[in-house]
PDB file of C-alpha atoms in Angstrom:
ATOM      1  CA  MET N1487      82.942  -4.207  62.832  1.00  0.00           C
ATOM      2  CA  THR N1488      85.002  -1.461  64.745  1.00  0.00           C
ATOM      3  CA  THR N1489      88.386  -0.744  65.636  1.00  0.00           C
ATOM      4  CA  GLU N1490      90.017   1.495  68.010  1.00  0.00           C
ATOM      5  CA  ASN N1491      87.295   4.885  66.988  1.00  0.00           C
ATOM      6  CA  THR N1492      86.557   3.611  63.356  1.00  0.00           C
ATOM      7  CA  ILE N1493      83.938   1.994  61.830  1.00  0.00           C
ATOM      8  CA  ASN N1494      83.348  -0.366  58.859  1.00  0.00           C
ATOM      9  CA  TRP N1495      80.169   0.923  58.247  1.00  0.00           C
ATOM     10  CA  ALA N1496      80.619  -0.946  54.310  1.00  0.00           C
ATOM     11  CA  GLN N1497      81.463  -3.972  56.192  1.00  0.00           C
ATOM     12  CA  LEU N1498      78.711  -3.866  58.705  1.00  0.00           C
ATOM     13  CA  ARG N1499      75.555  -3.747  56.031  1.00  0.00           C
ATOM     14  CA  LYS N1500      76.953  -6.828  54.343  1.00  0.00           C
ATOM     15  CA  ASP N1501      76.909  -9.022  57.667  1.00  0.00           C
ATOM     16  CA  ALA N1502      73.402  -7.394  58.216  1.00  0.00           C
ATOM     17  CA  ASP N1503      72.355  -7.985  54.912  1.00  0.00           C
ATOM     18  CA  ASP N1504      73.969 -11.262  54.599  1.00  0.00           C
ATOM     19  CA  ALA N1505      71.642 -11.782  58.245  1.00  0.00           C
ATOM     20  CA  THR N1506      68.899 -11.949  56.340  1.00  0.00           C
ATOM     21  CA  LYS N1507      69.336 -13.620  53.391  1.00  0.00           C
ATOM     22  CA  PRO N1508      67.945 -17.592  53.976  1.00  0.00           C
ATOM     23  CA  VAL N1509      70.315 -19.943  53.836  1.00  0.00           C
ATOM     24  CA  PRO N1510      69.899 -22.279  50.969  1.00  0.00           C
ATOM     25  CA  ALA N1511      67.408 -25.350  50.602  1.00  0.00           C
ATOM     26  CA  ASP N1512      68.732 -28.149  51.809  1.00  0.00           C
ATOM     27  CA  TRP N1513      69.776 -30.779  55.065  1.00  0.00           C
ATOM     28  CA  TYR N1514      70.423 -28.837  58.701  1.00  0.00           C
ATOM     29  CA  ASP N1515      71.843 -30.558  61.772  1.00  0.00           C
ATOM     30  CA  VAL N1516      70.288 -27.985  64.152  1.00  0.00           C
ATOM     31  CA  ILE N1517      69.595 -27.436  68.056  1.00  0.00           C
ATOM     32  CA  VAL N1518      66.272 -25.775  69.135  1.00  0.00           C
ATOM     33  CA  GLU N1519      68.027 -22.503  71.387  1.00  0.00           C
ATOM     34  CA  LYS N1520      64.840 -21.296  72.428  1.00  0.00           C
ATOM     35  CA  ALA N1521      61.393 -22.412  72.254  1.00  0.00           C
ATOM     36  CA  GLU N1522      58.637 -20.695  73.761  1.00  0.00           C
ATOM     37  CA  ARG N1523      54.764 -21.208  73.787  1.00  0.00           C
ATOM     38  CA  LYS N1524      52.686 -18.375  72.287  1.00  0.00           C
ATOM     39  CA  PRO N1525      48.568 -17.877  71.326  1.00  0.00           C
ATOM     40  CA  ALA N1526      48.344 -18.618  66.296  1.00  0.00           C
ATOM     41  CA  SER N1527      46.714 -15.861  65.841  1.00  0.00           C
ATOM     42  CA  THR N1528      43.626 -17.983  64.702  1.00  0.00           C
ATOM     43  CA  GLY N1529      43.510 -19.139  68.625  1.00  0.00           C
ATOM     44  CA  ALA N1530      45.183 -21.974  68.680  1.00  0.00           C
ATOM     45  CA  GLU N1531      48.335 -22.750  70.704  1.00  0.00           C
ATOM     46  CA  MET N1532      51.641 -23.035  69.561  1.00  0.00           C
ATOM     47  CA  VAL N1533      55.441 -23.281  70.370  1.00  0.00           C
ATOM     48  CA  VAL N1534      57.230 -20.884  68.526  1.00  0.00           C
ATOM     49  CA  THR N1535      60.594 -22.416  67.970  1.00  0.00           C
ATOM     50  CA  GLN N1536      64.397 -20.946  67.152  1.00  0.00           C
ATOM     51  CA  PHE N1537      67.037 -23.355  65.510  1.00  0.00           C
ATOM     52  CA  LYS N1538      70.788 -22.985  65.441  1.00  0.00           C
ATOM     53  CA  ILE N1539      72.414 -24.488  62.812  1.00  0.00           C
ATOM     54  CA  GLU N1540      75.219 -26.331  64.259  1.00  0.00           C
ATOM     55  CA  THR N1541      77.797 -27.226  61.216  1.00  0.00           C
ATOM     56  CA  GLY N1542      78.480 -27.373  57.843  1.00  0.00           C
ATOM     57  CA  PRO N1543      79.320 -24.023  55.968  1.00  0.00           C
ATOM     58  CA  HIS N1544      75.833 -22.388  58.044  1.00  0.00           C
ATOM     59  CA  ALA N1545      76.803 -23.164  60.917  1.00  0.00           C
ATOM     60  CA  GLY N1546      75.085 -20.759  63.684  1.00  0.00           C
ATOM     61  CA  ARG N1547      72.750 -19.528  61.851  1.00  0.00           C
ATOM     62  CA  THR N1548      69.082 -19.094  62.575  1.00  0.00           C
ATOM     63  CA  LEU N1549      65.862 -21.523  61.430  1.00  0.00           C
ATOM     64  CA  PHE N1550      62.478 -20.624  62.910  1.00  0.00           C
ATOM     65  CA  THR N1551      59.345 -22.926  62.511  1.00  0.00           C
ATOM     66  CA  ASN N1552      56.371 -22.429  64.749  1.00  0.00           C
ATOM     67  CA  PHE N1553      54.651 -26.624  65.772  1.00  0.00           C
ATOM     68  CA  VAL N1554      50.945 -25.263  66.123  1.00  0.00           C
ATOM     69  CA  PHE N1555      48.645 -28.063  68.328  1.00  0.00           C
ATOM     70  CA  SER N1556      45.245 -28.063  66.811  1.00  0.00           C
ATOM     71  CA  PRO N1557      43.516 -30.919  68.628  1.00  0.00           C
ATOM     72  CA  ASP N1558      40.276 -30.431  66.103  1.00  0.00           C
ATOM     73  CA  LYS N1559      42.346 -31.690  63.144  1.00  0.00           C
ATOM     74  CA  ALA N1560      43.916 -34.899  62.503  1.00  0.00           C
ATOM     75  CA  PHE N1561      46.426 -34.239  59.687  1.00  0.00           C
ATOM     76  CA  ALA N1562      47.870 -31.006  61.670  1.00  0.00           C
ATOM     77  CA  LEU N1563      47.796 -33.348  64.238  1.00  0.00           C
ATOM     78  CA  ASN N1564      49.627 -36.432  63.145  1.00  0.00           C
ATOM     79  CA  MET N1565      52.295 -32.955  62.099  1.00  0.00           C
ATOM     80  CA  PHE N1566      52.879 -32.017  65.298  1.00  0.00           C
ATOM     81  CA  PHE N1567      53.339 -35.835  66.367  1.00  0.00           C
ATOM     82  CA  ARG N1568      55.657 -36.275  64.006  1.00  0.00           C
ATOM     83  CA  ASN N1569      58.006 -33.235  64.588  1.00  0.00           C
ATOM     84  CA  MET N1570      58.058 -33.604  68.056  1.00  0.00           C
ATOM     85  CA  GLU N1571      59.055 -37.197  68.079  1.00  0.00           C
ATOM     86  CA  ALA N1572      61.728 -36.138  65.417  1.00  0.00           C
ATOM     87  CA  LEU N1573      62.818 -34.023  68.693  1.00  0.00           C
ATOM     88  CA  GLY N1574      62.655 -36.908  71.110  1.00  0.00           C
ATOM     89  CA  VAL N1575      59.179 -35.657  72.893  1.00  0.00           C
ATOM     90  CA  GLY N1576      57.810 -38.843  72.064  1.00  0.00           C
ATOM     91  CA  PRO N1577      54.146 -41.177  74.249  1.00  0.00           C
ATOM     92  CA  VAL N1578      56.140 -40.977  77.035  1.00  0.00           C
ATOM     93  CA  PHE N1579      56.468 -37.539  77.864  1.00  0.00           C
ATOM     94  CA  PHE N1580      53.117 -37.135  76.411  1.00  0.00           C
ATOM     95  CA  THR N1581      51.339 -39.539  78.946  1.00  0.00           C
ATOM     96  CA  LEU N1582      53.523 -37.973  81.540  1.00  0.00           C
ATOM     97  CA  LEU N1583      51.744 -34.547  81.091  1.00  0.00           C
ATOM     98  CA  GLN N1584      48.226 -36.229  80.841  1.00  0.00           C
ATOM     99  CA  GLU N1585      48.882 -37.726  84.065  1.00  0.00           C
ATOM    100  CA  GLN N1586      49.611 -34.081  85.207  1.00  0.00           C
ATOM    101  CA  ASN N1587      46.441 -32.877  84.288  1.00  0.00           C
ATOM    102  CA  LEU N1588      47.314 -29.588  82.876  1.00  0.00           C
ATOM    103  CA  SER N1589      46.097 -26.962  81.317  1.00  0.00           C
ATOM    104  CA  VAL N1590      46.499 -26.976  77.413  1.00  0.00           C
ATOM    105  CA  GLU N1591      48.247 -23.549  77.916  1.00  0.00           C
ATOM    106  CA  ALA N1592      50.215 -25.012  80.998  1.00  0.00           C
ATOM    107  CA  SER N1593      50.942 -28.350  78.809  1.00  0.00           C
ATOM    108  CA  MET N1594      51.989 -26.168  76.397  1.00  0.00           C
ATOM    109  CA  ILE N1595      54.610 -24.516  78.483  1.00  0.00           C
ATOM    110  CA  ARG N1596      56.128 -27.561  79.654  1.00  0.00           C
ATOM    111  CA  LEU N1597      56.156 -28.741  76.141  1.00  0.00           C
ATOM    112  CA  ALA N1598      58.339 -25.402  74.642  1.00  0.00           C
ATOM    113  CA  GLU N1599      60.353 -26.437  77.799  1.00  0.00           C
ATOM    114  CA  ALA N1600      61.128 -30.548  77.256  1.00  0.00           C
ATOM    115  CA  ILE N1601      62.055 -29.521  73.971  1.00  0.00           C
ATOM    116  CA  THR N1602      64.659 -26.725  74.373  1.00  0.00           C
ATOM    117  CA  GLY N1603      68.562 -28.517  73.686  1.00  0.00           C
ATOM    118  CA  ARG N1604      66.974 -31.510  71.640  1.00  0.00           C
ATOM    119  CA  ARG N1605      68.907 -31.619  68.458  1.00  0.00           C
ATOM    120  CA  ALA N1606      67.372 -32.319  64.466  1.00  0.00           C
ATOM    121  CA  ARG N1607      67.829 -32.832  61.225  1.00  0.00           C
ATOM    122  CA  VAL N1608      65.637 -30.573  59.420  1.00  0.00           C
ATOM    123  CA  GLU N1609      64.758 -29.874  55.475  1.00  0.00           C
ATOM    124  CA  ALA N1610      65.096 -26.449  55.170  1.00  0.00           C
ATOM    125  CA  GLY N1611      63.762 -24.742  51.871  1.00  0.00           C
ATOM    126  CA  VAL N1612      63.285 -21.193  50.567  1.00  0.00           C
ATOM    127  CA  ARG N1613      59.558 -19.567  49.849  1.00  0.00           C
ATOM    128  CA  VAL N1614      58.442 -16.129  49.323  1.00  0.00           C
ATOM    129  CA  TRP N1615      56.508 -14.271  51.717  1.00  0.00           C
ATOM    130  CA  GLN N1616      55.595 -10.790  51.665  1.00  0.00           C
ATOM    131  CA  GLY N1617      58.355 -10.384  48.885  1.00  0.00           C
ATOM    132  CA  GLN N1618      60.871 -11.697  50.826  1.00  0.00           C
ATOM    133  CA  GLU N1619      62.735 -15.121  50.336  1.00  0.00           C
ATOM    134  CA  ARG N1620      62.705 -16.819  53.528  1.00  0.00           C
ATOM    135  CA  ASN N1621      63.566 -20.453  54.882  1.00  0.00           C
ATOM    136  CA  GLU N1622      60.561 -22.925  56.466  1.00  0.00           C
ATOM    137  CA  ILE N1623      61.033 -25.940  58.084  1.00  0.00           C
ATOM    138  CA  LYS N1624      60.245 -28.147  55.526  1.00  0.00           C
ATOM    139  CA  ASN N1625      60.684 -31.550  57.351  1.00  0.00           C
ATOM    140  CA  MET N1626      61.746 -33.294  60.436  1.00  0.00           C
ATOM    141  CA  THR N1627      64.722 -36.812  61.220  1.00  0.00           C
ATOM    142  CA  PRO N1628      65.519 -37.066  64.535  1.00  0.00           C
TER     143      PRO N1628
END
């Protein structure tokens, strides 16, 4: 926060600290603000997704998750398709994608484009990663 030629450093520091604290574990209405295809460290394809909380006291805060496409792992694949359905991308989308005969990379780019702007309800949890509390998406519904 600045006024004229002064800076409120204490307020800026508080704002910065608050921005990195996880939101409480709960259900949130979100919109996919950004989604992009990237390779995972394992070599698998994934869609890196940024959600914005739309309602409640944490409106405007951001949550992140990655949707990893693992065709050789049935359980992971089931979770992938369940999450896509929660975002409104179901069998019709994947049938049309199949008909386009695209590469896996190109398909994941199309999928990222398709989920951008979609809304869902997510259950956020809090976990410790590298010594810091962070949010994780535990569940997702339409």
